[in-house]
Amino acid sequence: MSIAEADRPEGKVFKQIGKRIKRPDGVDKVTGRARYGADLNLSGMLHGATLRSPHAHAVLISIDTSKAEAMTGVKAVVTRDDFAEQPDEMAAAGELPVNYMHVVRNVMAREKVLYDGHPVAAVAATSMSIARKALKLIEVKYEVLPHVIEPDEAMKDDAPILDETLFTDGVDPKPTKPSNVSKIVKIKKGDIEAGFEQAEVIVERTYHTKPVHQGYIEPQACVASYSEDGSGELWVTTQGPFMYRSFTARLCGMDVSKLKVTPSEMGGGFGGKNNVYGEPVAMVLSRKSNRPVKMVMNRGEVFRATGPTSGGHMTVKLGATKDGRITAAKADLAFQAGAFPGAPIGPATMTAFACYDLENVLATGYDVISNRPKVAAYRAPGAQVIAFAVESAMDELAKKLEIEPIDLRMQNAAKEGTKAAYGPVFGPIGMEETLQAVKDHPNYNVPLGPNQGRGVASGFWFNIGGETSVTMNLNEDGTVALLVGNPDIGGSRASMSMMAAEELGIEAEDVRVSIADTGSLGFNFLSAGSRTTFAVGKTTINAAREVIKEMKARAAKIWDIPEDAVVWEDGHARPASTNAGDFEPLSIVEIAKKASTTGGPISGHIQTNVTGAGPSLATEAVDVEVDPETGQVKILRVTVAQDAGKAIHPSYVEGQFQGAAVQGIGWALNEEYIYDDKGRLENPNFLDYRIPVASDLPMIDTVIVEVPNPNHPYGVRGIGETSIVPVMAAVNNAIENAIGVRLSDLPMSPPKVLKAIEENS
Amino acid sequence: MRYEAPESLDAAIALLNEESGTARVLAGGTDLIVQIRADMVDPDLVVDIKKIDEMRTISEENGGWRVGAAVTGAEMNEHAAFKAAWPGVCEGTDLIGSTQIQSRATIGGNLCNASPAADSVPAMIAAGVTLTIAGPNGRRELAVEDLNQAPGKTALEKAEIVVSFAFPARGAVASDAYLRLTPRTEMDIAVVGVGVSLELDGDGTCRAARVGLGAVAIKALLVDEAAQALIGTKVDAAAIDAMAAATSAAAKPIDDKRGTKEYRIKIAGVLAKRAAGIALERARQN
Amino acid sequence: MAKYHITAEINGDETEYLCEPEQTLLDVLRDELNYTGTKEGCGSGDCGACTVMMNGRHVCSCLVLGAEANGAKIETVEGMADGDNLHPLQEKFIEHAALQCGICTPGILVASKALLERNPDPTETEVRYWLAGNLCRCTGYDKIIRAVMDAASEMRGN
């Protein structure tokens, strides 16, 4: 029996958990009431606009803003001179930590511009059209430098160096020459050479992926308002209002207490709204103009200057015995970090082989800077990139061994007790269960027609906990107000209300969840790492237990019996036994109504750093049909099986699986950053950056596997990310199955697929 | 920028003629407004031609059809008789952007934007469409394939407007088809687009054919060699293969972000073959 | 800069506004009239988040000039519900969990309404192609398509 089961009363059946309730913010979001980042208009508000570098790499010689400043309607202009230097100091920023020295340079270029779209200046004006015209009056002198985009080019000895002060970390002795490689990390287990010596079959191949963008539909947007007393307010679309407070306060030289950040509804983030871009700029513009300033990116700015994920160059080598036991697994991966260090090579090397129970593992990661926007987290950052290589290699190995691909994975699957190469010994995890779920699914047994293929792949993501603060207030009528600090990305108000209601023994609709501003609640980490349902949920449950404890105390006071003689059941306080006394149960409503005379308002407040996140594994099968004359790939069927631990609201769990799978399909087939020979992004729009459209897709079938996480009262793991991890490999494996030749470069666009077919015939 | 919405063609031409700065005709706006927003064009005058009746109608004329230049893609596709007569042309307009775009984008705008990849143009070239153009010096006619010169460049003189498109009369056993290749199923720009129109005799011999080819040169092309490979044949596999080869041979593409030269040349032939097959099937059913 | 004085019917209300010639209908709705339910995702007609009805057709309001709307009838997501009664599409989107972040939802609702007015019994493929111009990055479209099909069924009286 897991702790999760032990934690619940014997035989207790969930009353709220697992239901498909209507989300409490649903009506607001189907009627246009819900307010997103760009939806706030304040009195006297100005419109901000940003001048961006047209060059991939150049020295910023001078910026003359005098003509823009003189223009009627222009109220403030800012450049690098308006931001103080920041120390070389790392700061937590979700899944990818950042350095303040780099953050200030990314927000506004200083010595150099490092990518096409790098901010150089910004203006605030009384209308957007004036702001746009003012940008054209700013005169910038550049000395254009040679640039480099691809990581393998950036690693060459004669590559243009982006940062003369950067020396590769993780190399002994310390290098004497600056490099674009900021860091090398290694994950080791066992003896890799001995492992390959034991192998009877070896596969090895090099794979490439292109940078892709999170592709949230809502561009970055904020309204900053700086007051004459030195305080400020920021309304912003963000995954982490508390992180945005830290960063904006730091870059603007404000005390944290002087800045209040209010998160708007968020129109998608996927990791891309973990970092500040225009927010500190808007705040400085507001400070200079003494007016509120709205900054909204256009789509081109989103693509050119906000966080795509890394492109990767990877070599994966697997060795196995003839009966299918993997004896050695090796990966070398170089990821683009963009203009500043910080590619997700840590998670990539750690997750590379985490699906499997292996003796001998070596994963080496290179963090490479190049003239592209600084990468941001994207849904299981790094894990998806390396999984494309590893899970394609697994398929190649299965073929070589003539073992069914799910069977090969099953034979080597990580399970409870497996010591992962990155350190921990796994508790209960669902790798075998997700493999079995896909194998048993009707989709996996549908006969394939001509030019059709089936591919399967698995994926791993850690999930995280993190700092969490929750306040639960019992209202005077017995309803409940729950205050959480993480924006509702896709149904978390619903899942929080359900967990609170489950504990309290009431209906979810009686719990109203609000998203706090930073002045109303203690620190909360980002909505990232699939942490919200797990960590905020766990904290909500604990806050509810505080409320129950207090309600029991109030009942004890009313009945004049000891507190431990009161139990809480189905939303009522009851005497623990007839020995405790013969009292009519008191409902939550009755206790609430009497609260003022029994000791005052009742609330539960928990602040903690939540630990015990449970890894979530996924296995996916994809069927494709390839047009042999054009190389076009049609997705026929998709089956996603992921371990949720426990699904609180199954519809939103399925929705995460489906959304992640489709993002992966876009990544597999069409999405990529395309640069011209000057290092300028050629496709900064939704026309040429091709995310999947409805007509590209079938329905996405899901299986919610539930292997409870023992460290959550209901067994929740967190499910937001893993389902993207296997997709690109699953599609690749399906294409290989259809055409008989393996591709190794993403995206697998029609010209590449056709070329592969022709080279094979 | 000034916005004007005249109700007569003469007024529109006069406005354009009197403007000394940059003037643009606004039809559906689905290209022009994007270009204004992207600072690709900064017009002093925009003349909205959607209030001019002559440019907003579809009518039968001399056994063929006349379509006003400000008729939208949605309107063409909803016109059952026109669609039955020219299904390939309607396939082309149906592929211009989303259904939202088709509510606005006009056939005249799709042509006059002078993109080599415009989806309605290869089908109209195949259809043998004749344009009526009006300007300060009166009206003139021009074959549709002769309007565009290069990306963004047309043969229109100052203050000239494409008023309408004349689709010729043809025999009973005739039809057309348009196919394009894009990485996505929708919301994409043609990597290659091919329109084929053909007309058969009673015995199934191809009497007339035209092939239009898009996105493989500085403008959409009329591929006469491809048409000649069909004319006089029974449109059998060999004829279609010859026609496909001629289409590929006519393609003069470049490598760009949307496709490679090599790929486009191959796909031109593949799509020509498939479009011819569809047009043939439709013609035989007529 | 001279502004244009425009009169349009917006969600049933006769509305006057002043707009700059370069302002789009989307700019006017959001910034001048505070109809912020209509969203901007791209500004180039590629995402559909700004979809509104104009004279009975669904259009990208980012590709309509504010000045063009003179005399037009405009309907936005704010006008979909009938008093206390949500439109069946709105109900079904909530019921089917057809929205996650919700930013694409207003545009998809308006586009779906336009579809069902023309085709009350669309196939799955027809729904997918009709909505191809409405990007959603959260859902993978599955639940959106199901919600539209179910709303269509309910509106047909099933």
mmCIF file of C-alpha atoms in Angstrom, chain A residues 590-755:
data_model
loop_
_atom_site.group_PDB
_atom_site.id
_atom_site.type_symbol
_atom_site.label_atom_id
_atom_site.label_comp_id
_atom_site.label_asym_id
_atom_site.label_seq_id
_atom_site.Cartn_x
_atom_site.Cartn_y
_atom_site.Cartn_z
ATOM 1 C CA GLU A 590 -23.055 26.534 10.762
ATOM 2 C CA ILE A 591 -19.467 26.741 11.955
ATOM 3 C CA ALA A 592 -18.784 29.627 9.585
ATOM 4 C CA LYS A 593 -21.816 31.537 10.777
ATOM 5 C CA LYS A 594 -20.725 31.176 14.387
ATOM 6 C CA ALA A 595 -17.065 31.959 13.701
ATOM 7 C CA SER A 596 -17.232 35.537 14.953
ATOM 8 C CA THR A 597 -18.382 34.407 18.393
ATOM 9 C CA THR A 598 -16.127 31.349 18.604
ATOM 10 C CA GLY A 599 -12.813 33.070 17.975
ATOM 11 C CA GLY A 600 -13.049 35.102 14.786
ATOM 12 C CA PRO A 601 -12.348 34.342 11.141
ATOM 13 C CA ILE A 602 -11.211 30.853 10.179
ATOM 14 C CA SER A 603 -8.426 30.362 7.706
ATOM 15 C CA GLY A 604 -5.602 28.056 6.786
ATOM 16 C CA HIS A 605 -2.315 29.343 5.519
ATOM 17 C CA ILE A 606 0.570 27.182 4.409
ATOM 18 C CA GLN A 607 3.919 28.294 3.112
ATOM 19 C CA THR A 608 6.420 25.631 2.291
ATOM 20 C CA ASN A 609 8.973 24.367 -0.154
ATOM 21 C CA VAL A 610 7.176 21.345 -1.550
ATOM 22 C CA THR A 611 9.255 18.253 -2.125
ATOM 23 C CA GLY A 612 8.438 14.764 -3.311
ATOM 24 C CA ALA A 613 7.526 15.389 -6.925
ATOM 25 C CA GLY A 614 7.088 12.111 -8.761
ATOM 26 C CA PRO A 615 8.549 11.615 -12.219
ATOM 27 C CA SER A 616 6.004 11.145 -14.960
ATOM 28 C CA LEU A 617 6.681 8.761 -17.834
ATOM 29 C CA ALA A 618 4.900 8.501 -21.133
ATOM 30 C CA THR A 619 4.793 6.165 -24.096
ATOM 31 C CA GLU A 620 3.271 7.178 -27.384
ATOM 32 C CA ALA A 621 2.453 5.504 -30.670
ATOM 33 C CA VAL A 622 2.007 7.408 -33.907
ATOM 34 C CA ASP A 623 0.745 6.112 -37.244
ATOM 35 C CA VAL A 624 1.634 8.024 -40.397
ATOM 36 C CA GLU A 625 1.041 7.814 -44.102
ATOM 37 C CA VAL A 626 3.782 9.101 -46.370
ATOM 38 C CA ASP A 627 3.085 10.347 -49.884
ATOM 39 C CA PRO A 628 5.887 8.630 -51.805
ATOM 40 C CA GLU A 629 5.859 11.224 -54.589
ATOM 41 C CA THR A 630 5.885 14.380 -52.462
ATOM 42 C CA GLY A 631 7.288 13.323 -49.090
ATOM 43 C CA GLN A 632 4.288 14.734 -47.255
ATOM 44 C CA VAL A 633 3.531 13.006 -43.965
ATOM 45 C CA LYS A 634 -0.036 12.645 -42.783
ATOM 46 C CA ILE A 635 -0.671 11.815 -39.136
ATOM 47 C CA LEU A 636 -3.263 9.031 -38.988
ATOM 48 C CA ARG A 637 -3.417 8.045 -35.325
ATOM 49 C CA VAL A 638 -1.823 9.189 -32.097
ATOM 50 C CA THR A 639 -1.999 7.304 -28.824
ATOM 51 C CA VAL A 640 -0.644 8.942 -25.686
ATOM 52 C CA ALA A 641 -0.252 6.984 -22.461
ATOM 53 C CA GLN A 642 1.186 8.982 -19.593
ATOM 54 C CA ASP A 643 1.396 8.360 -15.878
ATOM 55 C CA ALA A 644 -0.569 11.053 -14.069
ATOM 56 C CA GLY A 645 -0.201 9.478 -10.641
ATOM 57 C CA LYS A 646 -3.769 10.537 -10.049
ATOM 58 C CA ALA A 647 -5.902 12.570 -12.442
ATOM 59 C CA ILE A 648 -7.716 15.277 -10.514
ATOM 60 C CA HIS A 649 -9.752 16.553 -13.498
ATOM 61 C CA PRO A 650 -9.394 13.939 -16.252
ATOM 62 C CA SER A 651 -10.496 16.271 -19.060
ATOM 63 C CA TYR A 652 -7.666 18.689 -18.366
ATOM 64 C CA VAL A 653 -5.205 15.832 -17.979
ATOM 65 C CA GLU A 654 -6.230 14.531 -21.394
ATOM 66 C CA GLY A 655 -5.995 18.064 -22.717
ATOM 67 C CA GLN A 656 -2.376 18.335 -21.581
ATOM 68 C CA PHE A 657 -1.534 15.021 -23.236
ATOM 69 C CA GLN A 658 -3.231 16.059 -26.465
ATOM 70 C CA GLY A 659 -1.724 19.522 -26.577
ATOM 71 C CA ALA A 660 1.756 18.242 -25.854
ATOM 72 C CA ALA A 661 1.446 15.538 -28.498
ATOM 73 C CA VAL A 662 0.402 18.068 -31.130
ATOM 74 C CA GLN A 663 3.221 20.459 -30.241
ATOM 75 C CA GLY A 664 5.544 17.521 -30.776
ATOM 76 C CA ILE A 665 3.964 16.764 -34.138
ATOM 77 C CA GLY A 666 4.606 20.342 -35.239
ATOM 78 C CA TRP A 667 8.201 20.057 -34.045
ATOM 79 C CA ALA A 668 8.617 16.740 -35.854
ATOM 80 C CA LEU A 669 7.226 17.798 -39.209
ATOM 81 C CA ASN A 670 7.364 21.517 -39.848
ATOM 82 C CA GLU A 671 8.476 23.870 -37.109
ATOM 83 C CA GLU A 672 11.928 25.435 -37.325
ATOM 84 C CA TYR A 673 13.765 28.720 -37.117
ATOM 85 C CA ILE A 674 15.100 29.610 -40.551
ATOM 86 C CA TYR A 675 17.964 32.126 -40.810
ATOM 87 C CA ASP A 676 19.288 33.914 -43.860
ATOM 88 C CA ASP A 677 22.988 34.290 -44.554
ATOM 89 C CA LYS A 678 23.097 37.469 -42.467
ATOM 90 C CA GLY A 679 21.688 35.675 -39.437
ATOM 91 C CA ARG A 680 18.261 37.282 -39.733
ATOM 92 C CA LEU A 681 15.222 35.207 -38.918
ATOM 93 C CA GLU A 682 13.342 34.565 -42.140
ATOM 94 C CA ASN A 683 10.098 33.218 -40.721
ATOM 95 C CA PRO A 684 9.028 35.347 -37.733
ATOM 96 C CA ASN A 685 5.309 34.824 -38.331
ATOM 97 C CA PHE A 686 2.638 32.138 -38.037
ATOM 98 C CA LEU A 687 2.495 31.783 -41.817
ATOM 99 C CA ASP A 688 6.023 30.473 -42.239
ATOM 100 C CA TYR A 689 6.573 29.198 -38.703
ATOM 101 C CA ARG A 690 4.109 26.408 -39.162
ATOM 102 C CA ILE A 691 2.442 25.223 -35.997
ATOM 103 C CA PRO A 692 -0.152 22.501 -36.623
ATOM 104 C CA VAL A 693 -3.617 23.587 -37.708
ATOM 105 C CA ALA A 694 -6.833 21.682 -37.021
ATOM 106 C CA SER A 695 -6.964 20.114 -40.490
ATOM 107 C CA ASP A 696 -3.487 18.597 -40.088
ATOM 108 C CA LEU A 697 -4.596 16.302 -37.307
ATOM 109 C CA PRO A 698 -6.735 13.388 -36.239
ATOM 110 C CA MET A 699 -8.290 13.074 -32.799
ATOM 111 C CA ILE A 700 -5.578 12.406 -30.220
ATOM 112 C CA ASP A 701 -6.291 9.291 -28.169
ATOM 113 C CA THR A 702 -5.180 9.228 -24.559
ATOM 114 C CA VAL A 703 -4.747 6.734 -21.771
ATOM 115 C CA ILE A 704 -4.363 8.132 -18.263
ATOM 116 C CA VAL A 705 -2.110 5.739 -16.393
ATOM 117 C CA GLU A 706 -2.295 6.105 -12.609
ATOM 118 C CA VAL A 707 0.678 4.900 -10.605
ATOM 119 C CA PRO A 708 0.239 7.001 -7.463
ATOM 120 C CA ASN A 709 2.995 9.311 -6.331
ATOM 121 C CA PRO A 710 3.517 8.315 -2.685
ATOM 122 C CA ASN A 711 4.471 11.883 -1.802
ATOM 123 C CA HIS A 712 1.139 13.454 -2.619
ATOM 124 C CA PRO A 713 -1.978 12.791 -0.545
ATOM 125 C CA TYR A 714 -3.938 11.743 -3.631
ATOM 126 C CA GLY A 715 -0.990 10.417 -5.639
ATOM 127 C CA VAL A 716 -0.643 13.367 -8.049
ATOM 128 C CA ARG A 717 2.520 13.572 -10.163
ATOM 129 C CA GLY A 718 2.061 16.520 -12.517
ATOM 130 C CA ILE A 719 1.419 15.911 -16.165
ATOM 131 C CA GLY A 720 2.093 19.084 -18.123
ATOM 132 C CA GLU A 721 5.267 18.182 -19.908
ATOM 133 C CA THR A 722 6.187 14.534 -20.477
ATOM 134 C CA SER A 723 3.782 13.942 -23.350
ATOM 135 C CA ILE A 724 5.822 16.153 -25.677
ATOM 136 C CA VAL A 725 9.016 14.210 -24.990
ATOM 137 C CA PRO A 726 8.483 11.040 -27.080
ATOM 138 C CA VAL A 727 6.637 12.565 -30.032
ATOM 139 C CA MET A 728 9.404 13.527 -32.457
ATOM 140 C CA ALA A 729 11.011 10.111 -32.173
ATOM 141 C CA ALA A 730 7.653 8.340 -32.455
ATOM 142 C CA VAL A 731 6.964 10.219 -35.697
ATOM 143 C CA ASN A 732 10.472 9.477 -36.950
ATOM 144 C CA ASN A 733 10.078 5.797 -36.137
ATOM 145 C CA ALA A 734 6.713 5.721 -37.905
ATOM 146 C CA ILE A 735 8.190 7.348 -41.018
ATOM 147 C CA GLU A 736 11.008 4.801 -40.978
ATOM 148 C CA ASN A 737 8.436 2.055 -40.681
ATOM 149 C CA ALA A 738 6.564 3.486 -43.680
ATOM 150 C CA ILE A 739 9.448 4.219 -46.065
ATOM 151 C CA GLY A 740 12.198 1.911 -44.840
ATOM 152 C CA VAL A 741 14.767 4.632 -44.266
ATOM 153 C CA ARG A 742 15.607 6.494 -41.093
ATOM 154 C CA LEU A 743 15.757 10.258 -40.938
ATOM 155 C CA SER A 744 17.926 12.025 -38.406
ATOM 156 C CA ASP A 745 17.196 15.719 -38.872
ATOM 157 C CA LEU A 746 14.200 17.713 -37.696
ATOM 158 C CA PRO A 747 11.912 18.908 -39.032
ATOM 159 C CA MET A 748 11.030 15.966 -41.244
ATOM 160 C CA SER A 749 9.588 18.272 -43.861
ATOM 161 C CA PRO A 750 8.382 17.026 -47.256
ATOM 162 C CA PRO A 751 11.648 17.792 -49.145
ATOM 163 C CA LYS A 752 13.726 15.872 -46.580
ATOM 164 C CA VAL A 753 11.370 12.898 -46.549
ATOM 165 C CA LEU A 754 11.244 12.776 -50.342
ATOM 166 C CA LYS A 755 15.023 12.949 -50.538
#
